[in-house]
Coordinates of C-alpha atoms and ligand atoms in Angstrom, one line a residue:
M1 CA 0.0 0.0 0.0
N2 CA 1.7 3.2 -1.1
S3 CA 0.9 6.7 0.0
S4 CA -0.4 7.9 -3.3
W5 CA -3.0 5.1 -3.2
L6 CA -3.9 6.2 0.3
G7 CA -4.2 9.8 -0.9
K8 CA -6.5 8.7 -3.7
I9 CA -8.8 6.9 -1.2
G10 CA -8.7 9.9 1.0
N11 CA -9.9 12.1 -1.9
E12 CA -12.7 9.7 -2.8
L13 CA -13.8 9.8 0.8
L14 CA -13.7 13.6 0.7
D15 CA -15.9 13.4 -2.4
L16 CA -18.5 11.5 -0.5
V17 CA -18.5 14.0 2.4
Y18 CA -18.2 17.1 0.2
P19 CA -19.8 16.6 -3.2
P20 CA -18.2 18.7 -6.0
G21 CA -21.1 21.2 -5.7
L22 CA -19.6 22.3 -2.4
Y23 CA -16.3 23.4 -3.8
C24 CA -15.8 27.1 -4.8
I25 CA -15.9 27.1 -8.6
S26 CA -12.9 29.5 -8.7
C27 CA -10.3 28.4 -6.1
G28 CA -11.7 24.9 -5.3
K29 CA -11.8 25.6 -1.6
I30 CA -14.5 23.7 0.4
T31 CA -17.5 25.9 1.0
D32 CA -21.2 25.2 1.4
D33 CA -24.1 25.3 -1.0
S34 CA -25.6 28.5 0.3
R35 CA -22.9 30.5 -1.4
T36 CA -24.0 32.8 -4.2
Y37 CA -22.8 31.6 -7.6
R38 CA -20.9 28.8 -5.7
L39 CA -18.0 31.1 -4.9
C40 CA -16.3 31.2 -1.5
N41 CA -16.3 34.6 0.3
D42 CA -12.8 35.5 -0.8
C43 CA -13.4 34.8 -4.5
M44 CA -16.8 36.5 -4.4
A45 CA -15.1 39.6 -3.0
S46 CA -12.5 39.5 -5.7
V47 CA -14.9 39.4 -8.7
N48 CA -14.5 42.5 -10.8
W49 CA -18.2 43.2 -11.2
I50 CA -18.8 45.9 -13.8
T51 CA -20.8 48.4 -11.8
D52 CA -18.9 51.5 -12.7
R53 CA -18.3 53.2 -16.0
R54 CA -18.4 51.0 -19.1
C55 CA -18.2 51.4 -22.8
A56 CA -21.6 52.5 -24.2
K57 CA -21.1 50.3 -27.2
C58 CA -19.4 47.1 -26.1
G59 CA -19.8 47.2 -22.3
R60 CA -16.2 46.6 -21.3
P61 CA -15.1 48.5 -18.2
L62 CA -13.7 52.0 -18.9
S63 CA -10.7 53.3 -17.0
P64 CA -11.4 56.2 -14.7
N65 CA -8.8 58.1 -16.7
D66 CA -10.8 57.7 -19.9
P67 CA -13.1 60.7 -20.3
G68 CA -15.0 59.2 -23.3
E69 CA -18.2 57.3 -23.5
T70 CA -16.7 54.4 -25.5
C71 CA -13.5 52.4 -25.2
F72 CA -10.5 52.8 -27.4
R73 CA -11.4 50.0 -29.8
C74 CA -14.9 51.2 -30.3
S75 CA -13.9 54.8 -30.7
V76 CA -11.3 53.9 -33.4
R77 CA -13.9 51.9 -35.3
E78 CA -16.5 54.6 -35.0
S79 CA -14.2 57.4 -36.1
S80 CA -12.9 55.3 -39.1
G81 CA -16.4 55.1 -40.4
S82 CA -16.8 51.4 -39.9
P83 CA -18.3 50.8 -36.5
Q84 CA -18.7 47.2 -35.3
C85 CA -21.7 45.3 -36.7
F86 CA -23.1 44.4 -33.2
D87 CA -25.5 46.9 -31.7
K88 CA -24.6 46.7 -28.0
G89 CA -22.5 44.5 -25.7
H90 CA -23.1 43.5 -22.1
A91 CA -20.6 41.9 -19.7
C92 CA -20.8 41.0 -16.1
A93 CA -17.2 41.3 -14.9
G94 CA -13.8 42.6 -15.9
Y95 CA -11.4 39.8 -16.8
G96 CA -9.2 39.1 -13.7
A97 CA -7.9 36.1 -11.8
V98 CA -11.2 34.8 -10.4
E99 CA -13.0 35.3 -13.8
Q100 CA -10.1 33.5 -15.5
S101 CA -10.1 30.5 -13.2
V102 CA -13.9 30.0 -13.5
I103 CA -13.7 30.2 -17.3
F104 CA -10.7 27.8 -17.4
A105 CA -12.5 25.3 -15.2
L106 CA -15.5 25.4 -17.5
K107 CA -13.5 25.2 -20.7
Y108 CA -10.6 23.0 -19.9
G109 CA -11.4 21.4 -16.5
S110 CA -14.3 19.1 -17.6
R111 CA -16.7 21.1 -15.4
P112 CA -19.9 21.6 -17.6
D113 CA -21.8 22.3 -14.3
I114 CA -20.2 25.7 -14.2
G115 CA -22.0 26.6 -17.4
D116 CA -25.3 26.7 -15.5
T117 CA -23.9 28.9 -12.8
L118 CA -22.5 31.4 -15.4
G119 CA -25.9 31.4 -17.0
E120 CA -27.4 32.4 -13.7
I121 CA -24.9 35.3 -13.4
L122 CA -25.7 36.4 -17.0
Y123 CA -29.4 36.4 -16.1
D124 CA -29.0 38.3 -12.9
R125 CA -26.9 40.9 -14.7
M126 CA -29.4 41.5 -17.4
A127 CA -32.5 41.4 -15.1
S128 CA -30.9 43.9 -12.8
E129 CA -30.4 46.4 -15.6
Y130 CA -33.6 45.9 -17.6
G131 CA -36.0 44.2 -15.2
E132 CA -37.3 40.6 -15.7
D133 CA -40.4 41.7 -17.7
V134 CA -38.5 43.9 -20.2
L135 CA -35.8 41.3 -20.6
A136 CA -38.4 38.6 -21.4
G137 CA -39.4 40.7 -24.5
M138 CA -36.0 42.1 -25.5
Y139 CA -34.9 39.3 -27.9
D140 CA -36.5 36.9 -30.4
L141 CA -33.6 34.5 -30.2
V142 CA -30.6 33.7 -28.0
T143 CA -27.7 31.7 -29.5
P144 CA -24.1 30.9 -28.4
V145 CA -20.8 31.6 -30.2
P146 CA -20.2 28.2 -31.7
T147 CA -17.1 26.0 -31.0
H148 CA -15.5 24.2 -33.9
R149 CA -16.7 20.6 -34.0
D150 CA -13.2 19.2 -33.4
K151 CA -12.8 21.1 -30.2
Q152 CA -16.3 20.3 -29.1
A153 CA -15.6 16.6 -29.7
V154 CA -12.6 16.8 -27.4
R155 CA -14.4 18.8 -24.7
G156 CA -17.7 17.1 -25.0
Y157 CA -19.6 20.3 -25.0
N158 CA -19.6 23.9 -26.1
H159 CA -19.2 26.0 -23.0
A160 CA -21.0 29.0 -24.4
D161 CA -24.0 26.7 -25.2
L162 CA -24.2 25.6 -21.6
M163 CA -24.2 29.2 -20.5
G164 CA -26.7 30.3 -23.1
K165 CA -29.1 27.5 -22.4
S166 CA -29.1 28.3 -18.7
F167 CA -29.5 32.1 -19.3
A168 CA -32.3 31.8 -21.8
K169 CA -34.3 29.4 -19.7
R170 CA -34.2 31.8 -16.7
A171 CA -35.0 34.7 -19.0
G172 CA -37.9 33.0 -20.7
L173 CA -36.3 33.6 -24.1
R174 CA -36.2 31.4 -27.2
Y175 CA -32.9 29.5 -27.4
D176 CA -31.3 27.8 -30.4
P177 CA -27.7 26.7 -30.4
E178 CA -27.7 25.7 -34.0
I179 CA -28.0 29.1 -35.8
V180 CA -24.3 29.7 -36.5
K181 CA -21.7 27.1 -37.2
R182 CA -17.9 27.4 -37.4
T183 CA -16.7 26.3 -40.8
R184 CA -13.0 26.0 -39.8
P185 CA -11.0 26.3 -36.6
T186 CA -9.4 29.7 -35.8
L187 CA -6.2 30.6 -34.0
P188 CA -6.4 32.4 -30.6
M189 CA -6.6 36.1 -31.3
K190 CA -4.0 37.0 -28.7
G191 CA -0.8 38.1 -30.3
L192 CA -2.2 38.6 -33.8
G193 CA -2.1 42.0 -35.4
P194 CA -5.3 43.7 -36.8
E195 CA -4.9 42.3 -40.3
A196 CA -4.0 38.7 -39.2
R197 CA -7.1 38.9 -36.9
M198 CA -9.3 39.8 -39.8
A199 CA -7.9 37.0 -41.9
N200 CA -8.2 34.5 -39.0
I201 CA -11.9 35.1 -38.6
Q202 CA -13.2 36.0 -42.0
G203 CA -15.3 33.2 -43.5
A204 CA -14.8 31.1 -40.3
F205 CA -18.6 31.2 -39.6
D206 CA -21.7 30.4 -41.5
I207 CA -25.4 30.4 -40.9
R208 CA -27.2 27.1 -41.2
A209 CA -29.5 27.5 -44.2
R210 CA -32.5 25.9 -42.5
K211 CA -32.3 28.6 -39.8
L212 CA -32.6 31.6 -42.1
P213 CA -36.3 32.0 -41.6
L214 CA -35.7 32.5 -37.8
I215 CA -33.2 35.3 -38.4
A216 CA -35.1 37.6 -40.8
G217 CA -36.1 40.7 -38.7
A218 CA -35.1 39.0 -35.5
R219 CA -33.5 40.7 -32.4
I220 CA -30.7 38.3 -31.5
L221 CA -28.5 38.0 -28.4
L222 CA -25.2 36.2 -28.8
I223 CA -23.6 34.5 -25.8
D224 CA -19.9 34.0 -25.1
D225 CA -17.7 33.4 -22.1
I226 CA -15.3 36.3 -22.7
F227 CA -15.2 39.5 -24.8
T228 CA -11.6 40.5 -25.7
T229 CA -10.9 42.0 -29.2
G230 CA -14.5 41.7 -30.3
A231 CA -13.4 40.3 -33.7
T232 CA -15.3 37.0 -33.3
I233 CA -18.5 38.6 -32.0
D234 CA -18.4 41.2 -34.7
E235 CA -17.9 38.7 -37.5
I236 CA -20.9 36.7 -36.3
A237 CA -23.0 39.9 -35.9
R238 CA -22.0 40.8 -39.5
I239 CA -23.3 37.5 -41.0
L240 CA -26.5 37.6 -38.9
K241 CA -27.2 41.2 -40.1
D242 CA -26.5 40.2 -43.7
A243 CA -29.1 37.4 -43.2
G244 CA -31.6 40.0 -42.1
A245 CA -31.3 40.2 -38.3
S246 CA -32.7 43.6 -37.2
R247 CA -30.5 43.7 -34.1
V248 CA -27.5 41.8 -32.7
D249 CA -26.4 42.3 -29.1
F250 CA -24.0 40.1 -27.1
L251 CA -23.7 39.1 -23.5
A252 CA -20.5 37.8 -22.0
F253 CA -19.5 36.7 -18.5
A254 CA -16.2 38.6 -18.6
A255 CA -14.7 41.5 -20.7
A256 CA -11.1 42.5 -21.0
G257 CA -10.5 46.1 -19.9
D258 CA -9.9 49.1 -22.1
M259 CA -6.5 49.4 -23.8
I260 CA -6.1 52.9 -22.3
N261 CA -5.8 52.9 -18.5
Ligands
ZN301 ZN1 -12.9 30.6 -3.9
ZN302 ZN1 -16.2 49.4 -26.5

């Protein structure tokens, strides 16, 4: 009998006493199931909730030093005469350590259960701004940013789909995860220049032909885990608008801060 075997048995016993639902979804510390969003007190206190100034267009947090109404990226697009195709973005929190570890656990840690919790956070954020009744009539369709099928096959699920399903159910909104598909895998945007980003994303998405009747005239809400450069969201918004959507907004759990700080 070696010590690692004993350690394993010990962990299994712990699982019986403390089911996974009782661990903080960010740091893994044992907590209890009365905690809001299944976060321990320390992690809950460290979430960068966006309650202060945010970009009027994309919703990312604005630096206190930025006097404008929109973030650097949105201002540049606006003044160049080619504003983003989405109408308005919403995010719950700035992208910091707690937000990152929750998203990583959902995406890479085989924790699909976290999708439901993030859906609850998305719902609370929207309901607190617009009210439950207004929210229930705001969109004709909610759909997630799709994952490429190869990635989904490895992971077993699309994390944005789990979040979107949970959000739409709470909001009483129509949900369809099959509107947009990824036609090819894309590289991570981080480290790519503006032109490489454009090339990376252009033509990477397509609308499923059988869903076109749902899109004409529809107000659509796109769901994703994190909003960073906005290139992915914007490309999807563009093809949805081309297909006749009257409005495309997005809702993300986390958003990277402004480039100016
Ligand atoms: Zn924690
Ligand atoms: Zn912005």
